[in-house]
mmCIF file of C-alpha atoms and ligand atoms in Angstrom:
data_model
loop_
_atom_site.group_PDB
_atom_site.id
_atom_site.type_symbol
_atom_site.label_atom_id
_atom_site.label_comp_id
_atom_site.label_asym_id
_atom_site.label_seq_id
_atom_site.Cartn_x
_atom_site.Cartn_y
_atom_site.Cartn_z
ATOM 1 C CA MET A 1 5.121 30.464 18.214
ATOM 2 C CA GLU A 2 3.980 33.443 16.212
ATOM 3 C CA LEU A 3 0.202 33.539 15.720
ATOM 4 C CA ARG A 4 -1.249 35.108 12.568
ATOM 5 C CA VAL A 5 -5.016 35.368 12.353
ATOM 6 C CA PHE A 6 -6.168 36.125 8.816
ATOM 7 C CA GLY A 7 -9.558 37.640 7.946
ATOM 8 C CA GLU A 8 -10.603 34.448 6.233
ATOM 9 C CA ARG A 9 -9.313 31.024 5.277
ATOM 10 C CA ARG A 10 -8.423 32.063 1.746
ATOM 11 C CA GLU A 11 -6.089 34.794 2.985
ATOM 12 C CA ALA A 12 -4.143 32.315 5.107
ATOM 13 C CA GLU A 13 -3.845 29.936 2.151
ATOM 14 C CA LEU A 14 -2.664 32.709 -0.163
ATOM 15 C CA ALA A 15 -0.146 34.010 2.370
ATOM 16 C CA LEU A 16 1.459 30.595 2.714
ATOM 17 C CA ALA A 17 1.422 29.927 -1.046
ATOM 18 C CA ARG A 18 3.098 33.302 -1.635
ATOM 19 C CA GLU A 19 5.747 32.623 0.988
ATOM 20 C CA ILE A 20 6.505 29.274 -0.636
ATOM 21 C CA ALA A 21 6.661 30.891 -4.092
ATOM 22 C CA GLU A 22 9.077 33.552 -2.834
ATOM 23 C CA LEU A 23 11.294 30.877 -1.342
ATOM 24 C CA VAL A 24 11.243 28.857 -4.575
ATOM 25 C CA ARG A 25 12.303 31.969 -6.540
ATOM 26 C CA LEU A 26 14.956 32.964 -4.009
ATOM 27 C CA ARG A 27 16.594 29.545 -4.061
ATOM 28 C CA ARG A 28 16.428 29.430 -7.853
ATOM 29 C CA ASP A 29 18.195 32.816 -8.019
ATOM 30 C CA GLU A 30 20.852 31.320 -5.733
ATOM 31 C CA GLY A 31 21.254 28.478 -8.236
ATOM 32 C CA ARG A 32 19.629 25.701 -6.220
ATOM 33 C CA GLY A 33 16.225 24.271 -5.493
ATOM 34 C CA ALA A 34 14.104 25.049 -2.452
ATOM 35 C CA VAL A 35 13.539 22.054 -0.199
ATOM 36 C CA LEU A 36 9.890 21.879 0.850
ATOM 37 C CA GLY A 37 8.285 19.698 3.484
ATOM 38 C CA LEU A 38 4.707 18.974 2.476
ATOM 39 C CA ALA A 39 1.582 17.919 4.338
ATOM 40 C CA THR A 40 -1.627 16.221 3.257
ATOM 41 C CA GLY A 41 -5.184 16.530 4.600
ATOM 42 C CA ARG A 42 -7.994 18.970 3.895
ATOM 43 C CA THR A 43 -6.055 21.941 5.281
ATOM 44 C CA PRO A 44 -3.355 22.569 2.628
ATOM 45 C CA VAL A 45 -5.515 21.912 -0.459
ATOM 46 C CA GLY A 46 -6.020 25.636 -1.165
ATOM 47 C CA VAL A 47 -2.287 26.294 -0.784
ATOM 48 C CA TYR A 48 -1.458 23.687 -3.418
ATOM 49 C CA ALA A 49 -4.205 25.007 -5.723
ATOM 50 C CA GLU A 50 -2.634 28.467 -5.542
ATOM 51 C CA LEU A 51 0.848 27.087 -6.259
ATOM 52 C CA VAL A 52 -0.574 25.299 -9.303
ATOM 53 C CA ARG A 53 -2.205 28.557 -10.443
ATOM 54 C CA MET A 54 1.088 30.428 -9.995
ATOM 55 C CA HIS A 55 2.894 27.758 -12.007
ATOM 56 C CA ARG A 56 0.369 27.978 -14.861
ATOM 57 C CA GLU A 57 -0.245 31.689 -14.939
ATOM 58 C CA GLU A 58 2.961 33.190 -13.596
ATOM 59 C CA GLY A 59 5.524 30.578 -14.602
ATOM 60 C CA LEU A 60 6.488 29.603 -11.042
ATOM 61 C CA ASP A 61 9.231 27.091 -11.748
ATOM 62 C CA PHE A 62 9.498 23.890 -9.705
ATOM 63 C CA ALA A 63 12.241 22.369 -11.857
ATOM 64 C CA ARG A 64 14.832 22.211 -9.057
ATOM 65 C CA VAL A 65 12.482 22.094 -6.091
ATOM 66 C CA VAL A 66 12.879 19.099 -3.782
ATOM 67 C CA THR A 67 9.958 17.833 -1.691
ATOM 68 C CA PHE A 68 9.582 15.554 1.299
ATOM 69 C CA ASN A 69 6.148 14.524 2.524
ATOM 70 C CA LEU A 70 5.503 14.161 6.219
ATOM 71 C CA ASP A 71 3.813 10.809 6.409
ATOM 72 C CA GLU A 72 2.026 7.914 4.715
ATOM 73 C CA PHE A 73 -0.378 5.199 5.804
ATOM 74 C CA GLU A 74 0.865 1.652 6.042
ATOM 75 C CA GLY A 75 -0.710 -0.841 3.689
ATOM 76 C CA VAL A 76 -2.681 1.648 1.580
ATOM 77 C CA SER A 77 -2.008 1.114 -2.101
ATOM 78 C CA ALA A 78 -0.779 4.079 -4.123
ATOM 79 C CA ASP A 79 -4.049 4.409 -6.034
ATOM 80 C CA ALA A 80 -6.412 4.001 -3.037
ATOM 81 C CA PRO A 81 -8.552 7.057 -2.185
ATOM 82 C CA GLY A 82 -6.761 7.543 1.141
ATOM 83 C CA SER A 83 -3.221 7.287 -0.239
ATOM 84 C CA PHE A 84 -1.127 10.388 0.452
ATOM 85 C CA ARG A 85 0.913 9.622 -2.658
ATOM 86 C CA ARG A 86 -2.296 9.835 -4.673
ATOM 87 C CA PHE A 87 -3.381 12.993 -2.816
ATOM 88 C CA MET A 88 -0.129 14.773 -3.624
ATOM 89 C CA HIS A 89 -0.302 13.688 -7.226
ATOM 90 C CA GLU A 90 -3.857 14.957 -7.604
ATOM 91 C CA HIS A 91 -3.379 18.261 -5.810
ATOM 92 C CA LEU A 92 0.150 19.256 -6.826
ATOM 93 C CA PHE A 93 2.600 16.889 -8.462
ATOM 94 C CA ALA A 94 0.618 16.228 -11.646
ATOM 95 C CA HIS A 95 0.178 19.952 -12.290
ATOM 96 C CA VAL A 96 3.644 21.457 -11.823
ATOM 97 C CA ASN A 97 7.097 20.737 -13.260
ATOM 98 C CA LEU A 98 8.630 18.939 -10.278
ATOM 99 C CA ALA A 99 11.278 16.426 -11.327
ATOM 100 C CA PRO A 100 10.126 12.936 -10.269
ATOM 101 C CA GLU A 101 13.529 12.199 -8.695
ATOM 102 C CA CYS A 102 13.160 15.282 -6.457
ATOM 103 C CA VAL A 103 9.869 14.108 -4.948
ATOM 104 C CA HIS A 104 10.152 12.061 -1.755
ATOM 105 C CA LEU A 105 7.277 10.176 -0.185
ATOM 106 C CA LEU A 106 7.363 7.582 2.535
ATOM 107 C CA ARG A 107 6.406 4.152 1.262
ATOM 108 C CA SER A 108 3.235 2.381 2.326
ATOM 109 C CA ASP A 109 4.283 -1.148 1.408
ATOM 110 C CA LEU A 110 6.971 -1.858 3.990
ATOM 111 C CA THR A 111 6.842 -3.290 7.492
ATOM 112 C CA GLY A 112 9.340 -4.431 10.115
ATOM 113 C CA ALA A 113 13.043 -4.043 9.443
ATOM 114 C CA ALA A 114 12.431 -2.919 5.863
ATOM 115 C CA ALA A 115 10.231 -0.040 7.086
ATOM 116 C CA ALA A 116 12.821 0.929 9.708
ATOM 117 C CA ALA A 117 15.593 0.952 7.088
ATOM 118 C CA HIS A 118 13.404 3.018 4.768
ATOM 119 C CA CYS A 119 12.816 5.581 7.554
ATOM 120 C CA GLU A 120 16.574 5.877 8.110
ATOM 121 C CA GLU A 121 17.103 6.372 4.386
ATOM 122 C CA TYR A 122 14.435 9.085 4.419
ATOM 123 C CA GLU A 123 16.264 10.953 7.177
ATOM 124 C CA ALA A 124 19.508 10.614 5.209
ATOM 125 C CA ALA A 125 17.831 11.920 2.039
ATOM 126 C CA ILE A 126 16.617 15.009 3.932
ATOM 127 C CA ARG A 127 20.157 15.627 5.205
ATOM 128 C CA ASP A 128 21.635 15.060 1.735
ATOM 129 C CA ALA A 129 19.224 17.633 0.309
ATOM 130 C CA GLY A 130 20.620 20.171 2.785
ATOM 131 C CA GLY A 131 17.663 20.025 5.174
ATOM 132 C CA ILE A 132 14.133 21.296 4.720
ATOM 133 C CA ASP A 133 13.786 25.042 4.084
ATOM 134 C CA LEU A 134 10.084 25.267 4.870
ATOM 135 C CA GLN A 135 7.814 22.624 6.349
ATOM 136 C CA VAL A 136 4.051 22.898 5.800
ATOM 137 C CA LEU A 137 2.076 21.403 8.685
ATOM 138 C CA GLY A 138 -1.543 20.852 9.586
ATOM 139 C CA VAL A 139 -2.618 20.014 13.096
ATOM 140 C CA GLY A 140 -4.904 17.133 13.996
ATOM 141 C CA LEU A 141 -7.890 17.418 16.332
ATOM 142 C CA ASN A 142 -5.779 15.603 18.920
ATOM 143 C CA GLY A 143 -2.801 17.910 18.376
ATOM 144 C CA HIS A 144 -0.803 15.605 16.163
ATOM 145 C CA VAL A 145 1.641 16.960 13.572
ATOM 146 C CA GLY A 146 2.445 14.546 10.802
ATOM 147 C CA PHE A 147 1.404 11.304 12.455
ATOM 148 C CA ASN A 148 3.168 12.160 15.681
ATOM 149 C CA GLU A 149 0.289 11.213 17.916
ATOM 150 C CA PRO A 150 -0.135 12.275 21.566
ATOM 151 C CA GLY A 151 2.797 10.963 23.576
ATOM 152 C CA SER A 152 5.301 11.304 20.740
ATOM 153 C CA PRO A 153 8.660 12.324 22.155
ATOM 154 C CA ARG A 154 10.407 15.515 21.160
ATOM 155 C CA ASP A 155 13.442 13.554 19.998
ATOM 156 C CA SER A 156 11.448 11.220 17.728
ATOM 157 C CA ARG A 157 12.694 10.549 14.214
ATOM 158 C CA THR A 158 11.054 9.171 11.089
ATOM 159 C CA ARG A 159 9.502 5.873 12.164
ATOM 160 C CA ARG A 160 6.525 3.538 12.142
ATOM 161 C CA VAL A 161 3.725 4.812 14.401
ATOM 162 C CA GLU A 162 0.413 3.493 15.656
ATOM 163 C CA LEU A 163 -2.509 5.731 14.755
ATOM 164 C CA HIS A 164 -4.694 7.232 17.474
ATOM 165 C CA PRO A 165 -8.457 6.408 17.345
ATOM 166 C CA VAL A 166 -9.269 10.106 16.707
ATOM 167 C CA THR A 167 -6.973 10.043 13.685
ATOM 168 C CA ARG A 168 -8.454 6.820 12.345
ATOM 169 C CA ARG A 169 -11.947 8.261 12.674
ATOM 170 C CA SER A 170 -11.064 11.487 10.918
ATOM 171 C CA TYR A 171 -9.743 9.519 7.941
ATOM 172 C CA SER A 172 -12.572 7.004 7.814
ATOM 173 C CA ASP A 173 -14.356 8.992 5.051
ATOM 174 C CA GLY A 174 -11.693 8.057 2.555
ATOM 175 C CA LEU A 175 -10.905 4.619 3.916
ATOM 176 C CA GLY A 176 -13.967 3.385 5.846
ATOM 177 C CA GLU A 177 -13.445 0.230 7.845
ATOM 178 C CA GLU A 178 -10.167 -0.157 6.042
ATOM 179 C CA ALA A 179 -8.659 2.824 7.886
ATOM 180 C CA PRO A 180 -5.119 1.696 8.617
ATOM 181 C CA THR A 181 -3.790 1.162 12.108
ATOM 182 C CA HIS A 182 -0.217 2.264 11.408
ATOM 183 C CA ALA A 183 1.712 4.758 9.360
ATOM 184 C CA LEU A 184 5.229 6.023 8.747
ATOM 185 C CA SER A 185 5.844 9.583 9.868
ATOM 186 C CA MET A 186 8.663 12.051 10.146
ATOM 187 C CA GLY A 187 9.430 12.557 13.833
ATOM 188 C CA ILE A 188 9.142 15.673 15.944
ATOM 189 C CA ALA A 189 12.933 16.080 15.922
ATOM 190 C CA THR A 190 12.939 15.727 12.127
ATOM 191 C CA ILE A 191 10.269 18.431 11.818
ATOM 192 C CA LEU A 192 12.063 20.730 14.263
ATOM 193 C CA GLU A 193 15.152 20.688 12.034
ATOM 194 C CA ALA A 194 13.294 22.422 9.190
ATOM 195 C CA ARG A 195 14.378 26.057 8.950
ATOM 196 C CA ARG A 196 10.812 27.424 8.845
ATOM 197 C CA LEU A 197 7.693 25.767 10.218
ATOM 198 C CA ARG A 198 4.310 26.942 8.964
ATOM 199 C CA VAL A 199 1.366 25.393 10.765
ATOM 200 C CA LEU A 200 -2.061 25.918 9.193
ATOM 201 C CA ALA A 201 -5.133 25.494 11.411
ATOM 202 C CA LEU A 202 -8.357 26.529 9.721
ATOM 203 C CA GLY A 203 -12.033 26.271 10.652
ATOM 204 C CA ALA A 204 -14.125 26.164 13.818
ATOM 205 C CA HIS A 205 -13.340 22.482 14.401
ATOM 206 C CA LYS A 206 -9.710 23.460 15.064
ATOM 207 C CA ALA A 207 -10.541 26.153 17.666
ATOM 208 C CA ASP A 208 -10.117 23.902 20.707
ATOM 209 C CA ILE A 209 -6.767 22.494 19.640
ATOM 210 C CA VAL A 210 -5.485 25.941 18.631
ATOM 211 C CA ALA A 211 -6.417 27.288 22.068
ATOM 212 C CA GLU A 212 -4.772 24.278 23.712
ATOM 213 C CA LEU A 213 -1.691 24.725 21.595
ATOM 214 C CA LEU A 214 -1.288 28.371 22.513
ATOM 215 C CA ARG A 215 -2.134 27.953 26.159
ATOM 216 C CA GLY A 216 0.322 25.678 27.769
ATOM 217 C CA GLU A 217 3.883 24.597 28.063
ATOM 218 C CA PRO A 218 5.212 22.219 25.420
ATOM 219 C CA ARG A 219 4.094 18.704 26.247
ATOM 220 C CA ALA A 220 4.051 15.407 24.430
ATOM 221 C CA GLU A 221 0.264 15.013 24.987
ATOM 222 C CA VAL A 222 -0.188 17.864 22.472
ATOM 223 C CA PRO A 223 2.554 17.094 19.957
ATOM 224 C CA ALA A 224 2.135 20.377 18.042
ATOM 225 C CA SER A 225 3.034 22.226 21.248
ATOM 226 C CA LEU A 226 6.512 20.676 21.003
ATOM 227 C CA LEU A 227 7.104 23.074 18.115
ATOM 228 C CA HIS A 228 7.108 26.003 20.559
ATOM 229 C CA GLY A 229 10.630 27.329 20.825
ATOM 230 C CA HIS A 230 11.554 26.651 17.195
ATOM 231 C CA PRO A 231 13.263 29.848 15.981
ATOM 232 C CA ASP A 232 10.890 30.368 13.038
ATOM 233 C CA VAL A 233 7.516 28.769 13.675
ATOM 234 C CA ARG A 234 4.274 30.454 12.662
ATOM 235 C CA LEU A 235 0.673 29.404 13.203
ATOM 236 C CA LEU A 236 -1.650 30.621 10.436
ATOM 237 C CA THR A 237 -5.322 30.607 11.329
ATOM 238 C CA ASP A 238 -8.664 32.048 10.348
ATOM 239 C CA PRO A 239 -11.046 33.749 12.819
ATOM 240 C CA GLU A 240 -13.027 30.516 13.309
ATOM 241 C CA ALA A 241 -9.972 28.563 14.449
ATOM 242 C CA ALA A 242 -8.729 31.472 16.556
ATOM 243 C CA THR A 243 -11.936 32.183 18.482
ATOM 244 C CA ALA A 244 -10.522 31.118 21.801
ATOM 245 C CA SER A 245 -7.133 32.804 21.277
ATOM 246 C CA SER A 246 -6.125 36.447 21.352
ATOM 247 C CA PRO A 247 -5.442 37.750 17.847
ATOM 248 C CA THR A 248 -2.206 39.503 16.944
ATOM 249 C CA PRO A 249 -2.229 42.614 14.745
HETATM 250 P P1 LIG B 1 -6.862 18.028 8.103
HETATM 251 O O1 LIG B 1 -5.872 17.064 8.864
HETATM 252 O O2 LIG B 1 -6.009 18.956 7.316
HETATM 253 O O3 LIG B 1 -7.658 17.132 7.225
HETATM 254 O O4 LIG B 1 -7.662 18.737 9.154
HETATM 255 C C1 LIG B 1 -4.838 17.643 9.605
HETATM 256 C C2 LIG B 1 -4.110 16.565 10.349
HETATM 257 O O5 LIG B 1 -4.741 15.590 10.772
HETATM 258 O O6 LIG B 1 -2.892 16.712 10.524
#
Protein backbone atom coordinates (compact mmCIF):
# COMPACT_ATOMS: atom_id res chain seq x y z
CA MET A 1 0.00 0.00 0.00
CA GLU A 2 1.54 3.26 -1.09
CA LEU A 3 1.37 5.95 1.60
CA ARG A 4 1.10 9.62 0.58
CA VAL A 5 1.22 12.18 3.36
CA PHE A 6 0.06 15.59 2.16
CA GLY A 7 0.91 18.88 3.90
CA GLU A 8 -2.70 19.39 4.82
CA ARG A 9 -6.14 17.87 4.37
CA ARG A 10 -7.05 20.13 1.48
CA GLU A 11 -4.07 18.96 -0.57
CA ALA A 12 -5.11 15.33 -0.20
CA GLU A 13 -8.67 16.19 -1.25
CA LEU A 14 -7.47 18.15 -4.28
CA ALA A 15 -5.05 15.41 -5.33
CA LEU A 16 -7.81 12.81 -5.34
CA ALA A 17 -10.31 15.11 -7.09
CA ARG A 18 -7.71 15.84 -9.79
CA GLU A 19 -6.95 12.16 -10.28
CA ILE A 20 -10.66 11.45 -10.68
CA ALA A 21 -11.03 14.34 -13.14
CA GLU A 22 -8.10 13.08 -15.21
CA LEU A 23 -9.64 9.63 -15.33
CA VAL A 24 -13.03 11.03 -16.37
CA ARG A 25 -11.36 12.97 -19.22
CA LEU A 26 -9.21 10.02 -20.29
CA ARG A 27 -12.17 7.67 -20.53
CA ARG A 28 -14.21 10.30 -22.37
CA ASP A 29 -11.38 10.69 -24.91
CA GLU A 30 -11.50 6.90 -25.33
CA GLY A 31 -15.22 7.21 -26.08
CA ARG A 32 -16.58 5.72 -22.86
CA GLY A 33 -17.44 6.74 -19.34
CA ALA A 34 -15.22 6.30 -16.31
CA VAL A 35 -16.64 3.91 -13.73
CA LEU A 36 -16.25 5.37 -10.24
CA GLY A 37 -16.78 3.70 -6.90
CA LEU A 38 -17.92 6.29 -4.38
CA ALA A 39 -17.88 6.52 -0.60
CA THR A 40 -19.89 8.54 1.89
CA GLY A 41 -18.94 9.94 5.31
CA ARG A 42 -17.20 13.13 6.39
CA THR A 43 -13.94 12.20 4.66
CA PRO A 44 -14.76 12.59 0.93
CA VAL A 45 -16.90 15.75 1.21
CA GLY A 46 -14.06 18.04 0.06
CA VAL A 47 -13.30 15.75 -2.89
CA TYR A 48 -16.88 15.97 -4.12
CA ALA A 49 -16.93 19.76 -3.58
CA GLU A 50 -13.86 20.06 -5.81
CA LEU A 51 -15.41 17.85 -8.50
CA VAL A 52 -18.51 20.07 -8.43
CA ARG A 53 -16.29 23.16 -8.77
CA MET A 54 -14.45 21.58 -11.72
CA HIS A 55 -17.77 20.76 -13.37
CA ARG A 56 -19.05 24.34 -12.95
CA GLU A 57 -15.90 26.26 -13.67
CA GLU A 58 -13.92 23.99 -15.96
CA GLY A 59 -16.68 22.04 -17.70
CA LEU A 60 -15.70 18.64 -16.27
CA ASP A 61 -18.21 16.42 -18.02
CA PHE A 62 -19.92 13.58 -16.14
CA ALA A 63 -22.33 12.74 -18.97
CA ARG A 64 -21.03 9.18 -19.48
CA VAL A 65 -19.62 8.57 -16.02
CA VAL A 66 -21.01 5.56 -14.17
CA THR A 67 -21.03 5.42 -10.37
CA PHE A 68 -21.46 2.71 -7.78
CA ASN A 69 -21.72 3.57 -4.10
CA LEU A 70 -20.14 1.32 -1.52
CA ASP A 71 -22.93 0.88 0.97
CA GLU A 72 -26.28 1.96 2.39
CA PHE A 73 -28.06 1.60 5.71
CA GLU A 74 -30.99 -0.75 5.97
CA GLY A 75 -34.33 0.80 6.75
CA VAL A 76 -33.27 4.45 6.41
CA SER A 77 -35.61 6.31 4.10
CA ALA A 78 -34.10 8.12 1.13
CA ASP A 79 -34.79 11.56 2.60
CA ALA A 80 -33.61 10.82 6.18
CA PRO A 81 -30.55 12.79 7.35
CA GLY A 82 -28.43 9.63 7.55
CA SER A 83 -29.36 8.29 4.11
CA PHE A 84 -26.34 7.78 1.85
CA ARG A 85 -28.58 8.33 -1.17
CA ARG A 86 -29.43 11.75 0.23
CA PHE A 87 -25.77 12.43 1.08
CA MET A 88 -24.65 11.70 -2.47
CA HIS A 89 -27.42 13.81 -3.90
CA GLU A 90 -26.53 16.76 -1.69
CA HIS A 91 -22.77 16.59 -2.16
CA LEU A 92 -22.43 15.51 -5.79
CA PHE A 93 -25.30 14.15 -7.85
CA ALA A 94 -27.50 17.26 -7.76
CA HIS A 95 -24.63 19.47 -8.92
CA VAL A 96 -23.10 17.63 -11.88
CA ASN A 97 -24.45 16.19 -15.14
CA LEU A 98 -24.47 12.51 -14.21
CA ALA A 99 -27.16 10.57 -16.06
CA PRO A 100 -29.62 9.16 -13.50
CA GLU A 101 -29.45 5.70 -15.12
CA CYS A 102 -25.66 5.66 -14.61
CA VAL A 103 -25.90 6.18 -10.85
CA HIS A 104 -26.02 3.02 -8.74
CA LEU A 105 -26.84 2.96 -5.05
CA LEU A 106 -27.68 0.02 -2.87
CA ARG A 107 -31.28 0.09 -1.71
CA SER A 108 -32.26 0.60 1.91
CA ASP A 109 -35.76 -0.84 1.71
CA LEU A 110 -35.05 -4.53 1.17
CA THR A 111 -34.49 -7.40 3.58
CA GLY A 112 -34.13 -11.18 3.35
CA ALA A 113 -34.14 -12.84 -0.05
CA ALA A 114 -35.00 -9.59 -1.81
CA ALA A 115 -31.90 -7.90 -0.33
CA ALA A 116 -29.73 -10.88 -1.29
CA ALA A 117 -31.05 -10.80 -4.87
CA HIS A 118 -30.46 -7.05 -5.02
CA CYS A 119 -26.83 -7.54 -3.89
CA GLU A 120 -26.29 -10.11 -6.65
CA GLU A 121 -27.77 -7.71 -9.19
CA TYR A 122 -25.42 -5.00 -7.92
CA GLU A 123 -22.41 -7.24 -8.50
CA ALA A 124 -23.70 -8.04 -11.99
CA ALA A 125 -24.20 -4.33 -12.75
CA ILE A 126 -20.58 -3.62 -11.76
CA ARG A 127 -19.40 -6.41 -14.07
CA ASP A 128 -21.66 -5.20 -16.90
CA ALA A 129 -20.18 -1.71 -16.56
CA GLY A 130 -16.73 -3.22 -17.15
CA GLY A 131 -15.63 -3.08 -13.51
CA ILE A 132 -14.77 -0.09 -11.36
CA ASP A 133 -11.88 2.06 -12.60
CA LEU A 134 -11.29 3.90 -9.33
CA GLN A 135 -12.80 3.22 -5.93
CA VAL A 136 -12.85 6.02 -3.34
CA LEU A 137 -12.66 4.68 0.21
CA GLY A 138 -12.67 6.07 3.71
CA VAL A 139 -11.60 4.01 6.68
CA GLY A 140 -13.62 3.64 9.86
CA LEU A 141 -12.18 4.01 13.36
CA ASN A 142 -12.41 0.23 13.64
CA GLY A 143 -10.71 -0.30 10.28
CA HIS A 144 -13.82 -0.96 8.25
CA VAL A 145 -13.98 -0.16 4.53
CA GLY A 146 -17.47 0.25 3.19
CA PHE A 147 -19.41 -1.54 5.90
CA ASN A 148 -17.03 -4.47 5.95
CA GLU A 149 -16.70 -4.59 9.70
CA PRO A 150 -13.92 -6.38 11.63
CA GLY A 151 -14.02 -10.07 10.79
CA SER A 152 -15.18 -9.55 7.21
CA PRO A 153 -13.57 -12.16 4.99
CA ARG A 154 -11.34 -11.28 2.08
CA ASP A 155 -13.62 -13.14 -0.31
CA SER A 156 -16.79 -11.32 0.80
CA ARG A 157 -19.16 -9.98 -1.83
CA THR A 158 -21.94 -7.41 -1.76
CA ARG A 159 -24.23 -8.51 1.07
CA ARG A 160 -26.25 -7.61 4.14
CA VAL A 161 -24.00 -6.90 7.14
CA GLU A 162 -24.49 -6.25 10.83
CA LEU A 163 -23.03 -2.94 11.96
CA HIS A 164 -20.35 -2.84 14.65
CA PRO A 165 -21.12 -0.77 17.80
CA VAL A 166 -18.27 1.66 16.95
CA THR A 167 -19.87 2.27 13.56
CA ARG A 168 -23.33 2.79 15.03
CA ARG A 169 -21.92 5.29 17.51
CA SER A 170 -20.04 7.24 14.87
CA TYR A 171 -23.26 7.65 12.87
CA SER A 172 -25.48 8.46 15.83
CA ASP A 173 -25.19 12.23 15.15
CA GLY A 174 -27.27 11.91 12.02
CA LEU A 175 -29.53 9.12 13.20
CA GLY A 176 -29.60 9.20 17.02
CA GLU A 177 -31.29 6.25 18.66
CA GLU A 178 -32.54 5.30 15.24
CA ALA A 179 -29.04 4.32 14.09
CA PRO A 180 -29.63 1.20 12.04
CA THR A 181 -28.31 -2.20 13.00
CA HIS A 182 -27.72 -3.48 9.47
CA ALA A 183 -26.62 -2.27 6.08
CA LEU A 184 -25.85 -3.51 2.59
CA SER A 185 -22.21 -3.21 1.58
CA MET A 186 -19.95 -4.14 -1.28
CA GLY A 187 -17.63 -6.90 -0.09
CA ILE A 188 -13.87 -6.90 0.27
CA ALA A 189 -13.53 -9.05 -2.86
CA THR A 190 -15.78 -6.63 -4.76
CA ILE A 191 -13.61 -3.68 -3.66
CA LEU A 192 -10.38 -5.52 -4.51
CA GLU A 193 -11.56 -5.92 -8.11
CA ALA A 194 -11.52 -2.15 -8.69
CA ARG A 195 -8.52 -1.19 -10.81
CA ARG A 196 -7.40 1.63 -8.49
CA LEU A 197 -8.12 1.94 -4.78
CA ARG A 198 -7.76 5.35 -3.14
CA VAL A 199 -8.17 5.31 0.62
CA LEU A 200 -8.52 8.70 2.32
CA ALA A 201 -7.75 8.91 6.05
CA LEU A 202 -7.73 12.45 7.38
CA GLY A 203 -7.47 13.98 10.85
CA ALA A 204 -5.95 13.08 14.21
CA HIS A 205 -8.81 10.71 15.05
CA LYS A 206 -7.63 8.43 12.23
CA ALA A 207 -3.99 8.26 13.42
CA ASP A 208 -4.37 5.03 15.40
CA ILE A 209 -6.12 3.13 12.63
CA VAL A 210 -3.68 4.41 10.00
CA ALA A 211 -0.76 3.20 12.13
CA GLU A 212 -2.51 -0.14 12.65
CA LEU A 213 -3.21 -0.42 8.96
CA LEU A 214 0.40 0.18 7.98
CA ARG A 215 1.90 -1.94 10.71
CA GLY A 216 0.77 -5.46 10.34
CA GLU A 217 -0.01 -8.28 8.02
CA PRO A 218 -3.40 -8.27 6.33
CA ARG A 219 -6.00 -9.56 8.75
CA ALA A 220 -9.76 -9.63 8.86
CA GLU A 221 -9.82 -7.84 12.26
CA VAL A 222 -8.65 -4.70 10.39
CA PRO A 223 -10.60 -5.00 7.14
CA ALA A 224 -8.76 -2.12 5.43
CA SER A 225 -5.53 -4.10 5.84
CA LEU A 226 -6.99 -6.69 3.45
CA LEU A 227 -6.40 -4.13 0.70
CA HIS A 228 -2.63 -4.61 1.07
CA GLY A 229 -1.36 -6.42 -1.98
CA HIS A 230 -3.80 -4.80 -4.41
CA PRO A 231 -1.67 -3.74 -7.41
CA ASP A 232 -2.73 -0.08 -7.26
CA VAL A 233 -3.78 0.92 -3.76
CA ARG A 234 -2.85 4.28 -2.26
CA LEU A 235 -3.47 5.70 1.19
CA LEU A 236 -3.84 9.50 1.18
CA THR A 237 -3.40 11.14 4.55
CA ASP A 238 -2.66 14.45 6.22
CA PRO A 239 0.06 14.92 8.87
CA GLU A 240 -2.47 14.50 11.70
CA ALA A 241 -3.56 11.06 10.51
CA ALA A 242 0.01 10.04 9.73
CA THR A 243 1.61 11.00 13.05
CA ALA A 244 2.39 7.45 14.03
CA SER A 245 3.57 6.40 10.55
CA SER A 246 6.74 7.20 8.65
CA PRO A 247 6.07 9.68 5.85
CA THR A 248 7.12 9.01 2.27
CA PRO A 249 8.67 11.77 0.15
P1 LIG B 1 -15.86 9.20 8.01
O1 LIG B 1 -16.30 7.69 7.94
O2 LIG B 1 -15.47 9.59 6.63
O3 LIG B 1 -17.08 9.93 8.46
O4 LIG B 1 -14.71 9.27 8.98
C1 LIG B 1 -15.42 6.79 7.33
C2 LIG B 1 -15.97 5.40 7.49
O5 LIG B 1 -16.59 5.11 8.52
O6 LIG B 1 -15.75 4.59 6.57
